[in-house]
Coordinates of C-alpha atoms in Angstrom, one line a residue:
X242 CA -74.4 29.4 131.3
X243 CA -77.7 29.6 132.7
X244 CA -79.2 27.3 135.5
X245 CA -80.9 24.5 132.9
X246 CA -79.0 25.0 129.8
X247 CA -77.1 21.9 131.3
X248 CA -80.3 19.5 131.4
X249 CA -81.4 21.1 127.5
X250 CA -81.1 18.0 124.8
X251 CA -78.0 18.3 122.8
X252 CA -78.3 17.4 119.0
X253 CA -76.1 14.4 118.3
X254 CA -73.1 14.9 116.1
X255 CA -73.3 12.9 113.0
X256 CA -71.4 10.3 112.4
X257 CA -67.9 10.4 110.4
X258 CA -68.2 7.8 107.6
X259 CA -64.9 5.1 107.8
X260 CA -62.5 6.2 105.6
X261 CA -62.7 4.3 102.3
X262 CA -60.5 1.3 101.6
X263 CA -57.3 2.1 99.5
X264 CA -58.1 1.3 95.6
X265 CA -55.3 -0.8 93.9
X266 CA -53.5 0.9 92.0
X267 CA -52.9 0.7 88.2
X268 CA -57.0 -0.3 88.0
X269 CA -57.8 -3.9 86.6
X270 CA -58.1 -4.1 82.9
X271 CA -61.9 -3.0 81.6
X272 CA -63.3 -6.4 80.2
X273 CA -63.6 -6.1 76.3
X274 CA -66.8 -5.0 74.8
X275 CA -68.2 -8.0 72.6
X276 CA -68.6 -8.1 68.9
X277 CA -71.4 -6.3 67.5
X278 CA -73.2 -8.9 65.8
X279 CA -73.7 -10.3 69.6
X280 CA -75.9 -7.3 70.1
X281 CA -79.7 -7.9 69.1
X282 CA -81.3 -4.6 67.5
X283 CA -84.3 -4.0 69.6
X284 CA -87.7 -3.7 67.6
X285 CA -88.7 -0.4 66.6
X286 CA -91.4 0.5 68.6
X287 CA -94.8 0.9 66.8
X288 CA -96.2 3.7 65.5
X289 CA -99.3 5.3 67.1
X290 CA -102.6 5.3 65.6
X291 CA -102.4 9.0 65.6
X292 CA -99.5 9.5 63.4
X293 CA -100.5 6.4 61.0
X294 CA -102.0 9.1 57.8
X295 CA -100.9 8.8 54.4
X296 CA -97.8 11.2 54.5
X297 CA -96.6 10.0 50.8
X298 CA -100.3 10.4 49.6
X299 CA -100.7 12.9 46.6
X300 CA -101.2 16.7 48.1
X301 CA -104.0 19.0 48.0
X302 CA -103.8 21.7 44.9
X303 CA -104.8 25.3 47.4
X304 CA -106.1 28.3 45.4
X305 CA -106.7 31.5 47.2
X306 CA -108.9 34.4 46.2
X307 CA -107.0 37.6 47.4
X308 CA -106.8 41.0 46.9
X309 CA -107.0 43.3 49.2
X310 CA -109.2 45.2 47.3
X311 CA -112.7 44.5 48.5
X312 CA -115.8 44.4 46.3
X313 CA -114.2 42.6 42.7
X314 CA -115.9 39.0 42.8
X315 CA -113.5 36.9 45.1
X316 CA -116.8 35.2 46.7
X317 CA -118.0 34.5 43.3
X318 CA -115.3 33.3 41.5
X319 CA -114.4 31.1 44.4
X320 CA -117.6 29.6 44.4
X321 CA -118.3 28.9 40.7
X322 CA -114.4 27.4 41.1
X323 CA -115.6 25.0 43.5
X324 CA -119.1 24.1 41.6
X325 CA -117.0 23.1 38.3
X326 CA -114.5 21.1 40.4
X327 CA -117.2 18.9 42.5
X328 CA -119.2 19.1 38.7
X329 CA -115.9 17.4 37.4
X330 CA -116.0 14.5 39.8
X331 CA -112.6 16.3 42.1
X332 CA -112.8 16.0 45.6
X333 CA -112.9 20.1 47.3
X334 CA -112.7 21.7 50.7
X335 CA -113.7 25.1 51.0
X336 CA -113.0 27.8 53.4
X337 CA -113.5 31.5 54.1
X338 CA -110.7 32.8 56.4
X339 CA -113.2 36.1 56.7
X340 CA -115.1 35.4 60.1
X341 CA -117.0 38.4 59.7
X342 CA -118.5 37.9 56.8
X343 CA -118.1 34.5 56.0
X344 CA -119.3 35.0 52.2
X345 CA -118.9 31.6 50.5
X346 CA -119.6 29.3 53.4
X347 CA -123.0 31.6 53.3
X348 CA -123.4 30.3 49.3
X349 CA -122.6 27.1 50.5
X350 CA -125.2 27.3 53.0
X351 CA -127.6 28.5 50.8
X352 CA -126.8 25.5 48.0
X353 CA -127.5 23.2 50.7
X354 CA -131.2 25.0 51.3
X355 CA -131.7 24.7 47.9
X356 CA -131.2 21.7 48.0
X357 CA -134.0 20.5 50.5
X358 CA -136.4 23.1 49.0
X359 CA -136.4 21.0 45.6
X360 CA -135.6 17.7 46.5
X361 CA -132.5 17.7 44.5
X362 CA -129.0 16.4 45.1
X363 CA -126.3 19.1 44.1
X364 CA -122.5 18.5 44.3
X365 CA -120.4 21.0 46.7
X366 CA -117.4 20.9 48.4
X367 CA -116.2 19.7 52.0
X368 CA -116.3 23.1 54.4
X369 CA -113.7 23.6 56.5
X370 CA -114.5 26.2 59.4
X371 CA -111.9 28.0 61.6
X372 CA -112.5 28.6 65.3
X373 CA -110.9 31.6 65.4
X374 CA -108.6 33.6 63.2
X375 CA -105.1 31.5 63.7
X376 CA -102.4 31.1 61.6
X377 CA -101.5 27.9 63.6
X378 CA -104.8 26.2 63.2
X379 CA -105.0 27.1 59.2
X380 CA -102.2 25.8 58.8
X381 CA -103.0 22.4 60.6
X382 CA -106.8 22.6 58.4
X383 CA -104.9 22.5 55.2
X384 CA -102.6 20.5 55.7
X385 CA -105.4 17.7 57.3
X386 CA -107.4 19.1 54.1
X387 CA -104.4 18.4 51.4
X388 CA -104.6 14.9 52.1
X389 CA -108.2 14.2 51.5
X390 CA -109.0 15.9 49.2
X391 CA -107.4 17.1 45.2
X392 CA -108.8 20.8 45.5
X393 CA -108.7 23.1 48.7
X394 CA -110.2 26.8 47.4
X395 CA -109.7 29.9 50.3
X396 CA -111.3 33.1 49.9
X397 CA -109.9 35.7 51.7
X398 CA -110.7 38.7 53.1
X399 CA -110.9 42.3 51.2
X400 CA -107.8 43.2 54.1
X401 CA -104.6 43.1 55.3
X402 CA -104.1 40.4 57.8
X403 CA -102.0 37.6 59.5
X404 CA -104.3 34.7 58.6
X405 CA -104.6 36.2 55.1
X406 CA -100.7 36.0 54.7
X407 CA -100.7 32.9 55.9
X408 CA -103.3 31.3 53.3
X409 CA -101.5 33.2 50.9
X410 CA -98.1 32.1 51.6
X411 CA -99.4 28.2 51.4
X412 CA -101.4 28.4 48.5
X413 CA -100.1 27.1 45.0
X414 CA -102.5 29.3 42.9
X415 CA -103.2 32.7 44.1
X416 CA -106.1 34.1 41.9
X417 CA -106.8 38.3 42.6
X418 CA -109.8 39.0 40.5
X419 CA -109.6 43.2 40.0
X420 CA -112.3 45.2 38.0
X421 CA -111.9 47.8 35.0
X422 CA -110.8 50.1 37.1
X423 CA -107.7 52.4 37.9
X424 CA -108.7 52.8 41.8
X425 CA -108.4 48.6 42.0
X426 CA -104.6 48.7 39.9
X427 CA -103.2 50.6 42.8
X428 CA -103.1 47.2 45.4
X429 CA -100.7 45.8 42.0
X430 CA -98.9 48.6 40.7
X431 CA -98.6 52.0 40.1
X432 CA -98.6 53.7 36.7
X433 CA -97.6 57.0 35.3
X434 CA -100.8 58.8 34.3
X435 CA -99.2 61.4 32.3
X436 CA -96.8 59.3 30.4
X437 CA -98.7 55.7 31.0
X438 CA -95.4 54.2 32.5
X439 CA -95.2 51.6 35.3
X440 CA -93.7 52.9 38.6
X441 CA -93.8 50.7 41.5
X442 CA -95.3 48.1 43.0
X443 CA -98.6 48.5 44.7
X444 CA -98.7 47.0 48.6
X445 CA -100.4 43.8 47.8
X446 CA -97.8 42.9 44.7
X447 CA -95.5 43.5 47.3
X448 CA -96.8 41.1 49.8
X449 CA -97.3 38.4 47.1
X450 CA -93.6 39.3 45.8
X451 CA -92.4 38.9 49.4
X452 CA -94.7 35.5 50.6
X453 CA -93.2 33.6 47.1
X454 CA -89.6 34.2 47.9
X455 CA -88.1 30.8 47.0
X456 CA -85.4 32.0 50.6
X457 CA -88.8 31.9 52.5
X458 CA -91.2 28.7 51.0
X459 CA -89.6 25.8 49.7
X460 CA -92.1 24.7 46.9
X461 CA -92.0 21.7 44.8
X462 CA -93.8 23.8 41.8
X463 CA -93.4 27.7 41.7
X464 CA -96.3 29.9 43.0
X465 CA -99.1 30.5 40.0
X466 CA -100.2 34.3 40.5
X467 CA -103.1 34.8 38.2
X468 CA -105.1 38.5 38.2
X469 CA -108.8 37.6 36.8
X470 CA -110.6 40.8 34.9
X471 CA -114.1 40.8 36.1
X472 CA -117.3 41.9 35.7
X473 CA -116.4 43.9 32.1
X474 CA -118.3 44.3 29.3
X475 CA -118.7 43.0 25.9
X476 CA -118.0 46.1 24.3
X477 CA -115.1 47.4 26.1
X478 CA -115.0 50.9 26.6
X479 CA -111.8 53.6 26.3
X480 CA -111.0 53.2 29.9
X481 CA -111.2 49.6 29.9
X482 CA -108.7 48.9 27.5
X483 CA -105.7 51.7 29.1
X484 CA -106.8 49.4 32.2
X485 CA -106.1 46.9 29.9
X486 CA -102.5 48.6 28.8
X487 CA -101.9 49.4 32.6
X488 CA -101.9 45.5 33.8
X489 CA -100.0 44.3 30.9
X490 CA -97.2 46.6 32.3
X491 CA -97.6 46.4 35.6
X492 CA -97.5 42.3 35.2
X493 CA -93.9 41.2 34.5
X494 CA -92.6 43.3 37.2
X495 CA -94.8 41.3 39.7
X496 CA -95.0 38.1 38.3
X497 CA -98.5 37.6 37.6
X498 CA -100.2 36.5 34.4
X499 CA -104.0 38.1 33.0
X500 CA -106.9 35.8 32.5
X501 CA -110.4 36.8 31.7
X502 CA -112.9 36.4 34.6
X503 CA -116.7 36.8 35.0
X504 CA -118.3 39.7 33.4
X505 CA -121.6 41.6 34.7
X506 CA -124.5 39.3 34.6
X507 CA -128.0 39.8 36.3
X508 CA -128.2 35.6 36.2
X509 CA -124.8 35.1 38.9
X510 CA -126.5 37.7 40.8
X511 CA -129.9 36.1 41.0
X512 CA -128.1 32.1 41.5
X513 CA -125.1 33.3 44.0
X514 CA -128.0 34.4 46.9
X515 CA -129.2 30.6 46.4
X516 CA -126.2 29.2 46.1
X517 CA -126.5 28.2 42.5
X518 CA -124.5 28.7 39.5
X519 CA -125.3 28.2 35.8
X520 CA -124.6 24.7 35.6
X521 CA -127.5 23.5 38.0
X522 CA -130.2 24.9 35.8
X523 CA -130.1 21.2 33.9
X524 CA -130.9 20.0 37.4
X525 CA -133.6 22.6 37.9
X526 CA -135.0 23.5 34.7
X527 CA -138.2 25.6 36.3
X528 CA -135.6 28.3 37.0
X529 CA -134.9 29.0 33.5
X530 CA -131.9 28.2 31.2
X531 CA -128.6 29.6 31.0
X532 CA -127.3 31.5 28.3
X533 CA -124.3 29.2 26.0
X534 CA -122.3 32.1 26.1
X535 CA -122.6 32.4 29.8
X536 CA -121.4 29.0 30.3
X537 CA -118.4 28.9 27.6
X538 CA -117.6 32.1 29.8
X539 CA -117.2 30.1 33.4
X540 CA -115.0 27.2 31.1
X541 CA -112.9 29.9 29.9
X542 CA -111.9 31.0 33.3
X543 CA -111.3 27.3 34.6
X544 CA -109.4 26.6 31.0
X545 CA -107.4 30.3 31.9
X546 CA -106.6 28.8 35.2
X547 CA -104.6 25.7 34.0
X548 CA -104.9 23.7 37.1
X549 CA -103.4 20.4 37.4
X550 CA -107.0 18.6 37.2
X551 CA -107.3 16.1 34.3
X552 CA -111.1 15.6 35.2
X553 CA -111.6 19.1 34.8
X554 CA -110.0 19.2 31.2
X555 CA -111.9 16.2 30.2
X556 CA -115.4 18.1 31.3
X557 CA -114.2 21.8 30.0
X558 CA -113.2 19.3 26.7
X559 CA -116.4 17.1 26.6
X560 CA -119.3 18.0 23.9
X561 CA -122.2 20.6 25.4
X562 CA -119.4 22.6 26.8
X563 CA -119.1 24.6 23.9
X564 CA -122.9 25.6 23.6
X565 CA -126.1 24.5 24.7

């Protein structure tokens, strides 16, 4: 021990605790619990203003335009879909889950131009735009969309991606418009072209196939899977009608029906850069007047379509559908 350890300051010992006293022993009897009805049932606590939305409200019909298959009218029969729904008094959202190009919000745009330029009021849909390509935040969009409004129409990319599966996978109509060609049958199906006999399933039947397994989406009506024939001719030629042949085989092994669609027109051309469509030309007579078969063309797509829209029925139905 050294000379000063003696004078260093020792740490106190701590102090024992007292031994506790001894517990009788069996224990006292627990008191009985009283009677239930002596209980008062708290109030439940109110609901906050953020969760107070019409849950039990009727839900939004979605249609998506898809195919993977760039270049067969998706933007165009999207947006002629959306012009006869607002024109039939329904209330639409519209959205383009393709950033890049963004080709019906750009129609819409244009419609709303027009609509400044000749003083005119023009119904269109609600747009819905997307920060950023996120399945999460679709999927909270549609589902805010589904309860304000009867009609929300998505037009998809000409690719493969994650936000595409997802609109696909929550839609209740998927519409693929393809054109009279063999090149655009390969995304549905494959087919024989010695013998003309279906083979397999092309990738984007597949995906379809896969997103409407009843193991993977509980639905309260079955998916609607519609392919659309565009842009063909009055006079169909040779090729269009094994095309023809070649969808009617491929389509009960993917679980799709046919419909017609839009054929090749100079006037959708001229109107879709505008963002017009044959039915504003009553609005806007100096641009000309659409042809009656032109129009009972559009009506035969919507009728073709069958959706769950009584106003559209009545207007497809009304007199001056027909012809002009």
């Amino acid at each position: 021990m050294g000379l000063f350890d003696r004078f260093k300051r020792r740490k106190p010992r701590a102090a024992v605790p007292p031994p506790a006293p001894a517990q009788p022993w069996p224990p006292p009897p627990v008191a009985p619990m009283p009677a239930y009805q002596n209980f008062e049932i708290p109030p439940e606590p109110e609901q906050p203003a953020w969760m107070k939305y019409p849950v039990s409200a009727p839900k939004g019909h979605i249609i998506v335009f898809a195919n993977e298959k760039g270049g067969v009218g998706k933007s165009t029969s999207a947006f002629h879909t959306c012009i006869a729904l607002c024109n039939a008094g329904e209330r639409v959202a519209a959205l383009d889950v393709d950033l890049r190009q963004l080709t019906l919000h750009r129609a819409l745009w244009a419609r709303q131009e027009s609509e400044r330029e000749y003083g005119v009021k023009l119904p269109g849909p609600e747009q819905i735009m997307l920060a950023q390509q996120n399945e999460n935040e679709l999927a909270e969009k549609l589902r805010m969309a589904r309860i304000h409004n009867s009609f929300i129409v998505i037009d998809v990319g000409g690719h493969d991606s994650p936000i595409a599966r997802k609109a696909i996978f929550m839609a209740d109509t998927i519409v693929t418009p393809v054109n009279d060609s063999f090149i655009d049958l390969d995304m549905l199906g494959h087919i024989d072209p010695r013998t003309g006999d279906f083979k397999t399933l092309g990738n984007f039947a597949r995906l379809v196939e896969h997103l409407k397994d009843p193991g993977i989406a509980l639905r309260a009506t079955p998916l609607d899977w519609v392919v659309m024939q565009n842009r063909s001719r009055s006079l169909a030629t040779n090729n269009e009608r094994k095309v023809r042949q070649a969808l009617d085989k491929i389509a009960p092994a993917a679980g799709f029906r046919i419909v017609p669609g839009l054929s090749e027109r100079v006037t959708y051309r001229e109107l879709f850069p505008i963002g017009l469509t044959l039915f504003d030309l009553d609005t806007l007579p100096d641009l000309g007047k659409a042809q009656p078969n032109a129009r009972e063309e559009i009506w035969a797509m919507l009728r073709a379509l069958n959706l769950p829209s009584a106003a559209l029925k009545r207007a497809i139905a009304a007199p001056g559908t027909q012809e002009d």
